[in-house]
mmCIF file of C-alpha atoms in Angstrom:
data_model
loop_
_atom_site.group_PDB
_atom_site.id
_atom_site.type_symbol
_atom_site.label_atom_id
_atom_site.label_comp_id
_atom_site.label_asym_id
_atom_site.label_seq_id
_atom_site.Cartn_x
_atom_site.Cartn_y
_atom_site.Cartn_z
ATOM 1 C CA MET A 1 -31.627 -10.882 10.325
ATOM 2 C CA ALA A 2 -29.960 -8.415 7.542
ATOM 3 C CA HIS A 3 -30.414 -4.933 8.054
ATOM 4 C CA SER A 4 -30.365 -1.781 6.100
ATOM 5 C CA ALA A 5 -27.287 0.470 5.742
ATOM 6 C CA LEU A 6 -26.169 3.607 3.969
ATOM 7 C CA LEU A 7 -23.240 4.512 1.798
ATOM 8 C CA VAL A 8 -22.445 8.029 1.084
ATOM 9 C CA LEU A 9 -19.545 9.762 -0.486
ATOM 10 C CA GLU A 10 -18.643 13.445 -0.065
ATOM 11 C CA ASP A 11 -19.740 14.422 -3.629
ATOM 12 C CA GLY A 12 -23.543 13.360 -2.411
ATOM 13 C CA THR A 13 -23.419 10.162 -4.025
ATOM 14 C CA THR A 14 -25.640 7.719 -1.855
ATOM 15 C CA LEU A 15 -26.018 4.350 -2.189
ATOM 16 C CA ARG A 16 -28.500 1.965 -0.246
ATOM 17 C CA GLY A 17 -27.738 -1.940 0.598
ATOM 18 C CA THR A 18 -27.377 -4.151 3.602
ATOM 19 C CA GLY A 19 -25.508 -3.862 6.479
ATOM 20 C CA PHE A 20 -23.043 -6.982 7.306
ATOM 21 C CA GLY A 21 -20.239 -7.375 9.759
ATOM 22 C CA ALA A 22 -19.976 -4.783 12.726
ATOM 23 C CA ASP A 23 -23.212 -2.354 13.318
ATOM 24 C CA GLY A 24 -22.534 1.336 13.695
ATOM 25 C CA GLU A 25 -20.841 3.969 11.630
ATOM 26 C CA THR A 26 -17.158 4.518 10.012
ATOM 27 C CA PHE A 27 -15.682 7.229 8.081
ATOM 28 C CA GLY A 28 -12.672 7.361 5.604
ATOM 29 C CA GLU A 29 -11.575 7.718 2.082
ATOM 30 C CA MET A 30 -13.364 5.788 -0.240
ATOM 31 C CA VAL A 31 -10.873 3.781 -2.538
ATOM 32 C CA PHE A 32 -11.445 0.472 -4.751
ATOM 33 C CA ASN A 33 -9.558 -2.476 -5.008
ATOM 34 C CA THR A 34 -9.561 -4.678 -8.423
ATOM 35 C CA GLY A 35 -8.321 -8.016 -6.986
ATOM 36 C CA MET A 36 -10.406 -11.115 -7.628
ATOM 37 C CA THR A 37 -8.916 -12.850 -4.686
ATOM 38 C CA GLY A 38 -7.036 -11.721 -1.392
ATOM 39 C CA TYR A 39 -9.691 -9.978 0.655
ATOM 40 C CA GLN A 40 -8.574 -11.288 4.036
ATOM 41 C CA GLU A 41 -4.961 -9.829 2.940
ATOM 42 C CA THR A 42 -6.333 -6.555 1.901
ATOM 43 C CA LEU A 43 -8.466 -6.234 4.937
ATOM 44 C CA THR A 44 -5.544 -6.629 7.333
ATOM 45 C CA ASP A 45 -3.192 -4.403 5.323
ATOM 46 C CA PRO A 46 -2.174 -1.423 7.347
ATOM 47 C CA SER A 47 -1.761 0.578 4.036
ATOM 48 C CA TYR A 48 -5.578 0.491 4.163
ATOM 49 C CA CYS A 49 -5.942 2.454 7.342
ATOM 50 C CA ARG A 50 -8.797 5.112 7.351
ATOM 51 C CA GLN A 51 -9.969 3.779 4.007
ATOM 52 C CA ILE A 52 -13.081 2.119 2.880
ATOM 53 C CA VAL A 53 -12.462 -0.170 0.363
ATOM 54 C CA ALA A 54 -14.825 -1.439 -2.211
ATOM 55 C CA MET A 55 -14.142 -4.727 -3.866
ATOM 56 C CA THR A 56 -14.680 -4.578 -7.901
ATOM 57 C CA ALA A 57 -15.260 -8.803 -7.689
ATOM 58 C CA PRO A 58 -18.687 -9.429 -7.442
ATOM 59 C CA HIS A 59 -18.416 -12.214 -4.779
ATOM 60 C CA VAL A 60 -16.677 -12.218 -1.921
ATOM 61 C CA GLY A 61 -15.903 -14.412 1.018
ATOM 62 C CA ASN A 62 -16.287 -17.869 -0.890
ATOM 63 C CA THR A 63 -13.137 -19.117 0.962
ATOM 64 C CA GLY A 64 -14.203 -17.580 4.699
ATOM 65 C CA VAL A 65 -11.225 -16.372 7.137
ATOM 66 C CA ASN A 66 -8.134 -18.504 8.402
ATOM 67 C CA GLU A 67 -5.577 -17.537 10.877
ATOM 68 C CA ASP A 68 -2.824 -18.214 8.428
ATOM 69 C CA ASP A 69 -3.283 -15.111 5.972
ATOM 70 C CA PRO A 70 -3.759 -12.038 7.882
ATOM 71 C CA GLU A 71 -0.691 -9.472 7.224
ATOM 72 C CA SER A 72 -1.056 -7.553 10.346
ATOM 73 C CA ARG A 73 -2.524 -7.773 13.977
ATOM 74 C CA ARG A 74 -5.807 -6.939 13.100
ATOM 75 C CA ALA A 75 -8.063 -5.701 10.067
ATOM 76 C CA TRP A 76 -7.033 -1.654 9.237
ATOM 77 C CA VAL A 77 -9.795 -0.837 6.885
ATOM 78 C CA SER A 78 -12.342 1.732 8.188
ATOM 79 C CA GLY A 79 -15.294 0.056 6.075
ATOM 80 C CA TYR A 80 -16.027 -2.136 3.344
ATOM 81 C CA VAL A 81 -18.062 -2.756 0.323
ATOM 82 C CA VAL A 82 -18.851 -5.534 -1.913
ATOM 83 C CA ARG A 83 -21.538 -6.370 -4.417
ATOM 84 C CA GLU A 84 -22.573 -9.838 -3.012
ATOM 85 C CA PRO A 85 -21.162 -11.315 0.446
ATOM 86 C CA ALA A 86 -20.868 -15.047 0.310
ATOM 87 C CA ARG A 87 -23.411 -16.910 2.127
ATOM 88 C CA LEU A 88 -21.069 -19.853 2.691
ATOM 89 C CA ALA A 89 -17.504 -20.356 3.723
ATOM 90 C CA SER A 90 -16.154 -23.155 1.231
ATOM 91 C CA SER A 91 -12.157 -24.061 2.514
ATOM 92 C CA TRP A 92 -10.742 -26.617 4.438
ATOM 93 C CA ARG A 93 -8.574 -23.809 5.664
ATOM 94 C CA ALA A 94 -11.693 -21.592 7.193
ATOM 95 C CA THR A 95 -12.133 -21.225 10.835
ATOM 96 C CA ARG A 96 -15.138 -18.622 10.349
ATOM 97 C CA ASP A 97 -16.976 -16.761 7.480
ATOM 98 C CA LEU A 98 -16.384 -13.105 6.621
ATOM 99 C CA ASP A 99 -19.253 -11.935 8.357
ATOM 100 C CA ALA A 100 -18.375 -12.989 11.592
ATOM 101 C CA TYR A 101 -14.808 -11.784 10.972
ATOM 102 C CA LEU A 102 -15.823 -8.339 10.580
ATOM 103 C CA ARG A 103 -18.020 -8.086 13.283
ATOM 104 C CA ALA A 104 -15.154 -9.380 15.587
ATOM 105 C CA GLU A 105 -12.690 -6.713 14.028
ATOM 106 C CA GLY A 106 -15.537 -4.155 14.641
ATOM 107 C CA VAL A 107 -15.301 -3.331 10.385
ATOM 108 C CA THR A 108 -18.522 -2.097 9.551
ATOM 109 C CA GLY A 109 -19.696 -3.383 5.711
ATOM 110 C CA ILE A 110 -22.287 -2.675 3.029
ATOM 111 C CA ALA A 111 -23.454 -5.011 0.370
ATOM 112 C CA VAL A 112 -24.755 -2.970 -2.659
ATOM 113 C CA ARG A 113 -25.577 -3.548 -5.966
ATOM 114 C CA GLY A 114 -23.889 -0.807 -7.175
ATOM 115 C CA THR A 115 -20.414 -1.434 -7.201
ATOM 116 C CA ARG A 116 -19.645 -1.009 -10.585
ATOM 117 C CA LEU A 117 -21.478 2.798 -10.375
ATOM 118 C CA LEU A 118 -19.130 3.168 -7.423
ATOM 119 C CA THR A 119 -16.224 2.306 -9.063
ATOM 120 C CA ARG A 120 -16.776 4.735 -11.871
ATOM 121 C CA ARG A 121 -17.096 7.540 -9.640
ATOM 122 C CA VAL A 122 -14.157 7.090 -7.586
ATOM 123 C CA ARG A 123 -12.463 6.714 -10.867
ATOM 124 C CA GLU A 124 -14.077 9.894 -12.667
ATOM 125 C CA ARG A 125 -14.016 12.138 -9.406
ATOM 126 C CA GLY A 126 -11.230 10.625 -7.808
ATOM 127 C CA ALA A 127 -10.678 9.034 -4.309
ATOM 128 C CA MET A 128 -13.142 11.274 -1.605
ATOM 129 C CA ARG A 129 -14.243 11.100 1.745
ATOM 130 C CA ALA A 130 -17.439 8.704 2.373
ATOM 131 C CA ALA A 131 -19.324 6.964 5.421
ATOM 132 C CA ILE A 132 -21.157 3.797 5.859
ATOM 133 C CA SER A 133 -23.714 3.783 8.543
ATOM 134 C CA THR A 134 -26.146 0.888 9.616
ATOM 135 C CA GLY A 135 -28.157 3.583 12.048
ATOM 136 C CA GLN A 136 -28.512 6.830 9.916
ATOM 137 C CA THR A 137 -31.334 6.805 7.394
ATOM 138 C CA SER A 138 -30.766 10.450 6.061
ATOM 139 C CA PRO A 139 -28.379 11.076 3.321
ATOM 140 C CA GLU A 140 -28.227 14.290 4.289
ATOM 141 C CA ARG A 141 -27.312 14.305 7.920
ATOM 142 C CA LEU A 142 -24.175 11.709 6.945
ATOM 143 C CA LEU A 143 -22.896 13.825 4.456
ATOM 144 C CA GLU A 144 -22.693 16.453 6.780
ATOM 145 C CA ARG A 145 -20.430 14.387 9.039
ATOM 146 C CA VAL A 146 -18.594 12.923 5.744
ATOM 147 C CA LEU A 147 -17.698 16.590 4.680
ATOM 148 C CA ALA A 148 -16.580 17.301 8.477
ATOM 149 C CA SER A 149 -14.457 14.196 8.650
ATOM 150 C CA PRO A 150 -10.517 14.604 7.937
ATOM 151 C CA GLU A 151 -8.874 14.134 4.527
ATOM 152 C CA MET A 152 -6.252 11.913 3.786
ATOM 153 C CA THR A 153 -3.861 14.528 2.531
ATOM 154 C CA GLY A 154 -1.665 15.581 5.346
ATOM 155 C CA ALA A 155 -2.269 12.468 7.175
ATOM 156 C CA ASP A 156 0.601 10.951 9.060
ATOM 157 C CA LEU A 157 -1.054 7.289 9.688
ATOM 158 C CA ALA A 158 2.673 5.506 9.741
ATOM 159 C CA ARG A 159 3.147 6.241 13.350
ATOM 160 C CA VAL A 160 -0.742 4.895 13.813
ATOM 161 C CA VAL A 161 0.142 1.457 12.361
ATOM 162 C CA SER A 162 3.617 0.620 13.028
ATOM 163 C CA THR A 163 4.926 -1.651 15.859
ATOM 164 C CA PRO A 164 5.165 -0.409 19.322
ATOM 165 C CA GLU A 165 8.516 -2.277 19.965
ATOM 166 C CA PRO A 166 11.061 -3.839 18.018
ATOM 167 C CA TYR A 167 10.907 -7.470 17.428
ATOM 168 C CA THR A 168 12.721 -10.005 15.329
ATOM 169 C CA VAL A 169 11.850 -12.126 12.225
ATOM 170 C CA ARG A 170 14.737 -15.400 12.080
ATOM 171 C CA PRO A 171 15.714 -17.666 9.378
ATOM 172 C CA GLN A 172 15.424 -20.903 9.543
ATOM 173 C CA GLY A 173 19.249 -21.952 9.900
ATOM 174 C CA ARG A 174 22.093 -19.758 10.237
ATOM 175 C CA ALA A 175 21.357 -16.177 9.118
ATOM 176 C CA ARG A 176 23.454 -14.903 6.152
ATOM 177 C CA TYR A 177 22.499 -11.232 6.389
ATOM 178 C CA ARG A 178 21.344 -8.680 9.059
ATOM 179 C CA VAL A 179 18.698 -6.589 8.163
ATOM 180 C CA VAL A 180 16.590 -3.830 9.760
ATOM 181 C CA ALA A 181 13.345 -3.267 8.293
ATOM 182 C CA VAL A 182 11.545 -0.005 9.374
ATOM 183 C CA ASP A 183 7.788 -0.684 9.661
ATOM 184 C CA LEU A 184 5.997 2.031 8.300
ATOM 185 C CA GLY A 185 2.654 -0.387 8.177
ATOM 186 C CA ILE A 186 4.734 -3.580 7.420
ATOM 187 C CA LYS A 187 3.197 -6.622 5.884
ATOM 188 C CA ALA A 188 3.745 -10.129 7.795
ATOM 189 C CA SER A 189 4.941 -11.484 4.399
ATOM 190 C CA THR A 190 7.541 -9.033 3.599
ATOM 191 C CA PRO A 191 9.915 -10.111 6.781
ATOM 192 C CA ARG A 192 9.074 -13.673 5.930
ATOM 193 C CA ASN A 193 10.251 -13.271 2.124
ATOM 194 C CA LEU A 194 13.674 -11.936 3.619
ATOM 195 C CA ALA A 195 14.125 -14.258 6.399
ATOM 196 C CA ALA A 196 13.485 -16.975 3.630
ATOM 197 C CA ARG A 197 16.900 -15.932 1.996
ATOM 198 C CA GLY A 198 18.608 -16.048 4.972
ATOM 199 C CA CYS A 199 18.121 -12.351 6.422
ATOM 200 C CA GLU A 200 17.569 -11.971 10.215
ATOM 201 C CA VAL A 201 15.065 -9.076 10.367
ATOM 202 C CA LEU A 202 14.911 -6.607 13.239
ATOM 203 C CA VAL A 203 11.309 -4.608 12.839
ATOM 204 C CA VAL A 204 11.887 -1.614 14.131
ATOM 205 C CA PRO A 205 9.009 1.682 14.865
ATOM 206 C CA ALA A 206 8.185 4.168 11.998
ATOM 207 C CA THR A 207 9.585 6.967 14.157
ATOM 208 C CA SER A 208 12.617 5.361 14.756
ATOM 209 C CA SER A 209 15.849 7.583 13.916
ATOM 210 C CA ALA A 210 19.317 6.835 11.807
ATOM 211 C CA SER A 211 21.154 6.199 14.616
ATOM 212 C CA ASP A 212 18.410 4.062 16.187
ATOM 213 C CA ILE A 213 18.528 1.901 12.914
ATOM 214 C CA LEU A 214 22.253 1.763 12.776
ATOM 215 C CA ALA A 215 22.796 0.906 16.034
ATOM 216 C CA SER A 216 22.552 -2.976 15.235
ATOM 217 C CA SER A 217 25.339 -2.251 12.430
ATOM 218 C CA PRO A 218 23.204 -3.877 9.882
ATOM 219 C CA ASP A 219 23.797 -4.947 6.390
ATOM 220 C CA GLY A 220 20.995 -3.342 4.819
ATOM 221 C CA VAL A 221 17.952 -1.158 5.727
ATOM 222 C CA PHE A 222 14.824 -1.871 4.646
ATOM 223 C CA PHE A 223 11.830 0.840 4.259
ATOM 224 C CA SER A 224 7.992 -0.600 4.263
ATOM 225 C CA ASN A 225 4.874 0.042 2.679
ATOM 226 C CA GLY A 226 2.279 1.922 4.799
ATOM 227 C CA PRO A 227 -0.598 4.635 4.693
ATOM 228 C CA GLY A 228 -0.808 8.266 5.097
ATOM 229 C CA ASP A 229 0.970 11.083 3.052
ATOM 230 C CA PRO A 230 4.703 10.695 2.454
ATOM 231 C CA ALA A 231 4.909 14.884 3.114
ATOM 232 C CA ALA A 232 3.418 14.171 6.499
ATOM 233 C CA ALA A 233 6.083 11.743 7.651
ATOM 234 C CA GLY A 234 9.169 13.906 7.757
ATOM 235 C CA TYR A 235 10.870 11.696 10.764
ATOM 236 C CA ALA A 236 11.069 8.748 7.993
ATOM 237 C CA VAL A 237 12.426 11.422 5.458
ATOM 238 C CA ASP A 238 15.384 12.097 8.264
ATOM 239 C CA ALA A 239 15.881 8.413 9.107
ATOM 240 C CA MET A 240 15.933 7.446 5.363
ATOM 241 C CA ARG A 241 18.978 10.409 4.842
ATOM 242 C CA GLY A 242 20.818 9.522 7.865
ATOM 243 C CA VAL A 243 20.794 5.981 6.624
ATOM 244 C CA LEU A 244 21.737 6.657 3.168
ATOM 245 C CA GLY A 245 24.683 8.770 4.352
ATOM 246 C CA ALA A 246 25.627 5.776 6.036
ATOM 247 C CA GLY A 247 26.308 4.168 2.904
ATOM 248 C CA VAL A 248 24.563 0.919 3.703
ATOM 249 C CA PRO A 249 22.283 -1.071 1.271
ATOM 250 C CA VAL A 250 18.620 0.244 1.292
ATOM 251 C CA PHE A 251 15.495 -1.077 -0.245
ATOM 252 C CA GLY A 252 12.309 0.780 -0.093
ATOM 253 C CA ILE A 253 8.587 -0.562 -1.264
ATOM 254 C CA CYS A 254 5.415 1.675 -1.859
ATOM 255 C CA LEU A 255 5.449 4.444 0.896
ATOM 256 C CA GLY A 256 8.899 3.348 1.672
ATOM 257 C CA SER A 257 9.580 4.288 -2.294
ATOM 258 C CA GLN A 258 7.953 7.578 -1.705
ATOM 259 C CA ILE A 259 10.089 8.117 1.464
ATOM 260 C CA LEU A 260 13.055 7.462 -0.781
ATOM 261 C CA ALA A 261 12.114 10.264 -3.503
ATOM 262 C CA ARG A 262 11.384 12.534 -1.013
ATOM 263 C CA ALA A 263 14.783 12.097 1.047
ATOM 264 C CA LEU A 264 16.295 12.398 -2.572
ATOM 265 C CA GLY A 265 14.764 15.806 -3.052
ATOM 266 C CA LEU A 266 11.899 14.857 -5.209
ATOM 267 C CA GLY A 267 8.073 15.651 -4.552
ATOM 268 C CA THR A 268 5.060 13.718 -3.958
ATOM 269 C CA TYR A 269 1.488 14.202 -4.926
ATOM 270 C CA LYS A 270 -1.980 12.547 -4.747
ATOM 271 C CA LEU A 271 -2.999 10.000 -7.221
ATOM 272 C CA ARG A 272 -6.563 10.836 -8.063
ATOM 273 C CA TYR A 273 -8.180 7.533 -7.572
ATOM 274 C CA GLY A 274 -4.496 5.478 -6.666
ATOM 275 C CA HIS A 275 -3.105 1.845 -7.842
ATOM 276 C CA ARG A 276 -4.939 -0.725 -5.796
ATOM 277 C CA GLY A 277 -5.428 -4.433 -6.796
ATOM 278 C CA ILE A 278 -3.115 -7.360 -8.152
ATOM 279 C CA ASN A 279 -3.152 -6.715 -11.509
ATOM 280 C CA GLN A 280 -0.808 -3.637 -12.650
ATOM 281 C CA PRO A 281 1.787 -3.564 -15.645
ATOM 282 C CA VAL A 282 4.825 -2.034 -14.488
ATOM 283 C CA LEU A 283 7.763 -1.781 -17.097
ATOM 284 C CA ASP A 284 11.454 -2.284 -16.043
ATOM 285 C CA LEU A 285 13.298 0.736 -17.813
ATOM 286 C CA ALA A 286 16.540 -1.026 -17.717
ATOM 287 C CA THR A 287 15.516 -4.360 -19.183
ATOM 288 C CA GLY A 288 12.416 -3.808 -20.855
ATOM 289 C CA ARG A 289 10.712 -6.514 -18.946
ATOM 290 C CA VAL A 290 6.862 -5.850 -17.957
ATOM 291 C CA TYR A 291 6.169 -7.227 -14.313
ATOM 292 C CA ILE A 292 2.468 -7.806 -13.487
ATOM 293 C CA THR A 293 2.203 -6.307 -10.015
ATOM 294 C CA SER A 294 0.074 -5.917 -6.548
ATOM 295 C CA HIS A 295 -0.201 -2.094 -5.794
ATOM 296 C CA ASN A 296 -1.827 -0.335 -2.858
ATOM 297 C CA HIS A 297 -0.902 3.304 -2.808
ATOM 298 C CA GLY A 298 -2.864 6.778 -3.169
ATOM 299 C CA PHE A 299 0.411 9.088 -3.509
ATOM 300 C CA ALA A 300 3.583 8.833 -5.825
ATOM 301 C CA ALA A 301 6.583 10.371 -6.646
ATOM 302 C CA SER A 302 6.906 12.990 -8.653
ATOM 303 C CA LEU A 303 8.627 13.022 -11.992
ATOM 304 C CA PRO A 304 12.087 14.496 -11.682
ATOM 305 C CA ASN A 305 13.684 17.436 -14.100
ATOM 306 C CA VAL A 306 9.723 18.758 -15.059
ATOM 307 C CA SER A 307 7.935 21.315 -13.694
ATOM 308 C CA ALA A 308 4.995 20.745 -11.317
ATOM 309 C CA GLU A 309 2.311 21.566 -14.051
ATOM 310 C CA THR A 310 3.481 18.201 -15.876
ATOM 311 C CA GLN A 311 3.063 16.044 -12.781
ATOM 312 C CA GLY A 312 0.415 13.644 -12.790
ATOM 313 C CA PRO A 313 -0.863 10.713 -15.105
ATOM 314 C CA ALA A 314 -0.028 10.524 -18.295
ATOM 315 C CA THR A 315 1.538 7.349 -20.716
ATOM 316 C CA TRP A 316 5.592 6.976 -20.091
ATOM 317 C CA ALA A 317 5.567 7.963 -24.274
ATOM 318 C CA HIS A 318 4.181 11.581 -23.418
ATOM 319 C CA VAL A 319 6.336 12.279 -20.393
ATOM 320 C CA PRO A 320 8.978 14.800 -21.715
ATOM 321 C CA PRO A 321 12.646 13.280 -22.195
ATOM 322 C CA ARG A 322 14.212 15.074 -19.665
ATOM 323 C CA ALA A 323 12.279 13.198 -17.374
ATOM 324 C CA ARG A 324 13.893 10.124 -18.299
ATOM 325 C CA GLN A 325 17.495 11.479 -17.736
ATOM 326 C CA PRO A 326 19.427 10.945 -14.516
ATOM 327 C CA PHE A 327 19.107 13.699 -11.939
ATOM 328 C CA GLU A 328 21.539 14.528 -9.233
ATOM 329 C CA THR A 329 20.353 14.026 -5.325
ATOM 330 C CA PRO A 330 22.705 14.837 -2.353
ATOM 331 C CA TYR A 331 23.785 10.904 -2.835
ATOM 332 C CA GLY A 332 25.015 11.139 -6.192
ATOM 333 C CA PRO A 333 22.935 10.862 -9.262
ATOM 334 C CA ALA A 334 19.672 8.657 -9.650
ATOM 335 C CA GLU A 335 17.210 7.583 -12.173
ATOM 336 C CA VAL A 336 13.492 6.500 -12.296
ATOM 337 C CA SER A 337 14.015 2.828 -12.929
ATOM 338 C CA HIS A 338 10.241 1.480 -13.222
ATOM 339 C CA VAL A 339 6.801 3.143 -14.514
ATOM 340 C CA ASN A 340 3.480 2.289 -14.253
ATOM 341 C CA LEU A 341 2.387 1.280 -17.936
ATOM 342 C CA ASN A 342 -1.468 2.287 -17.057
ATOM 343 C CA ASP A 343 -0.612 5.994 -16.429
ATOM 344 C CA GLY A 344 3.422 6.633 -16.422
ATOM 345 C CA VAL A 345 3.474 7.077 -12.930
ATOM 346 C CA VAL A 346 6.711 6.591 -11.104
ATOM 347 C CA GLU A 347 7.057 3.005 -9.496
ATOM 348 C CA GLY A 348 10.842 2.762 -8.761
ATOM 349 C CA LEU A 349 13.942 4.863 -8.261
ATOM 350 C CA ARG A 350 17.567 3.691 -7.798
ATOM 351 C CA LEU A 351 20.666 5.368 -6.739
ATOM 352 C CA LEU A 352 23.275 4.875 -9.630
ATOM 353 C CA GLU A 353 26.353 5.210 -7.362
ATOM 354 C CA ARG A 354 25.407 3.634 -4.336
ATOM 355 C CA PRO A 355 23.481 0.292 -3.368
ATOM 356 C CA VAL A 356 20.140 2.057 -3.031
ATOM 357 C CA PHE A 357 16.892 0.938 -4.894
ATOM 358 C CA SER A 358 13.040 1.237 -4.508
ATOM 359 C CA VAL A 359 9.545 0.118 -6.263
ATOM 360 C CA GLN A 360 6.379 1.440 -5.413
ATOM 361 C CA TYR A 361 4.497 -2.048 -5.686
ATOM 362 C CA HIS A 362 4.153 -4.815 -3.351
ATOM 363 C CA PRO A 363 7.195 -7.756 -4.353
ATOM 364 C CA GLU A 364 6.114 -9.716 -1.452
ATOM 365 C CA ALA A 365 2.516 -10.187 -3.342
ATOM 366 C CA ALA A 366 0.506 -10.706 -0.527
ATOM 367 C CA PRO A 367 -2.165 -11.273 -2.679
ATOM 368 C CA GLY A 368 -0.786 -10.807 -6.013
ATOM 369 C CA PRO A 369 1.353 -12.480 -8.609
ATOM 370 C CA HIS A 370 5.244 -13.414 -7.541
ATOM 371 C CA ASP A 371 7.042 -11.580 -10.783
ATOM 372 C CA ALA A 372 8.753 -9.040 -8.871
ATOM 373 C CA ALA A 373 9.814 -11.391 -6.043
ATOM 374 C CA ASP A 374 13.261 -11.031 -7.594
ATOM 375 C CA HIS A 375 13.499 -7.546 -5.889
ATOM 376 C CA PHE A 376 14.270 -9.559 -2.992
ATOM 377 C CA ASP A 377 17.067 -11.537 -4.404
ATOM 378 C CA HIS A 378 18.669 -7.862 -5.887
ATOM 379 C CA PHE A 379 18.852 -6.664 -2.138
ATOM 380 C CA CYS A 380 20.429 -9.919 -0.717
ATOM 381 C CA ALA A 381 22.708 -9.445 -3.545
ATOM 382 C CA LEU A 382 23.497 -5.893 -2.502
ATOM 383 C CA LEU A 383 24.116 -7.246 0.766
ATOM 384 C CA GLU A 384 26.533 -10.016 -0.396
ATOM 385 C CA ARG A 385 28.741 -7.598 -2.454
ATOM 386 C CA ARG A 386 29.181 -5.184 1.033
ATOM 387 C CA GLY A 387 29.630 -8.133 3.016
#
């Protein structure tokens, strides 16, 4: 039997709807995802830790849930908001429906007619704290608890979602390269993509030091995506600096890209409502190619060579020319390699004299377009040259 539920944002916005998934009460940062597909990958993406995710697609759950598509060992979202959950799961791969999965994972969801209004509110006022409750009927009381809940700024969550112990993902056949992947919130598709290219991938905890990472003499090091504020993950920045100093090839994505930015001396800042979805246009400044990419990040690297007042969303055409020029780092000159065409946000960095690069989007594309899969090929090419 359907039961009522309540969604309250920290600005007082209140939406009433129908609960689905687990009964209870949950708190997190309210964000939205623009993907039409891939809800199972979204639910199990560690980068969504401590976030309530609203899907802009109107109908969610059509293909049920299967045992092949999870990106981690559990669902990480704090809560889930949809306009209309599917009543039937129609796929030969499905083992259960979305409602049963959310109940099993302890994720509280709400179905509301106002997902469009909710998305517009977050776009206008920014990502904010929120709560879903299937028991509380008073918006005022729930709002009090929302305002007492922690903010995402300053949150160190990589160590929360990371693997507690190292593990290895091996390629079929002979391994051509040895890669250490620092798990800041890694998705299962990423080591699989590396293994498909001949890499034996040793996945290590987020708090691993540079000496831990380099102990196995890897051909290259990968820093993964993950949740939280990069400014709170100083241990990862320290590890990145040690790895950069060793001169091995480095590839970072998402949070890993922001960690690289901080290691190079750039700052990071919180985006107004973040980039989350499978249809984000990114310009490769070296080639002029536009990638359609999958994103999930709420923080970004600061532009180099400009004041703090200049930071924040703007079209790349309006960014000061000095921000487009190479900038000096302790590891030689570097440059911004990619930018988001929607708002001019930095989407990639590279060192000019060392085999180091990063992108702030997801080349493993789970879910999403495969435009950017060639970044894995580029990383392997750097490994080959070093060998």
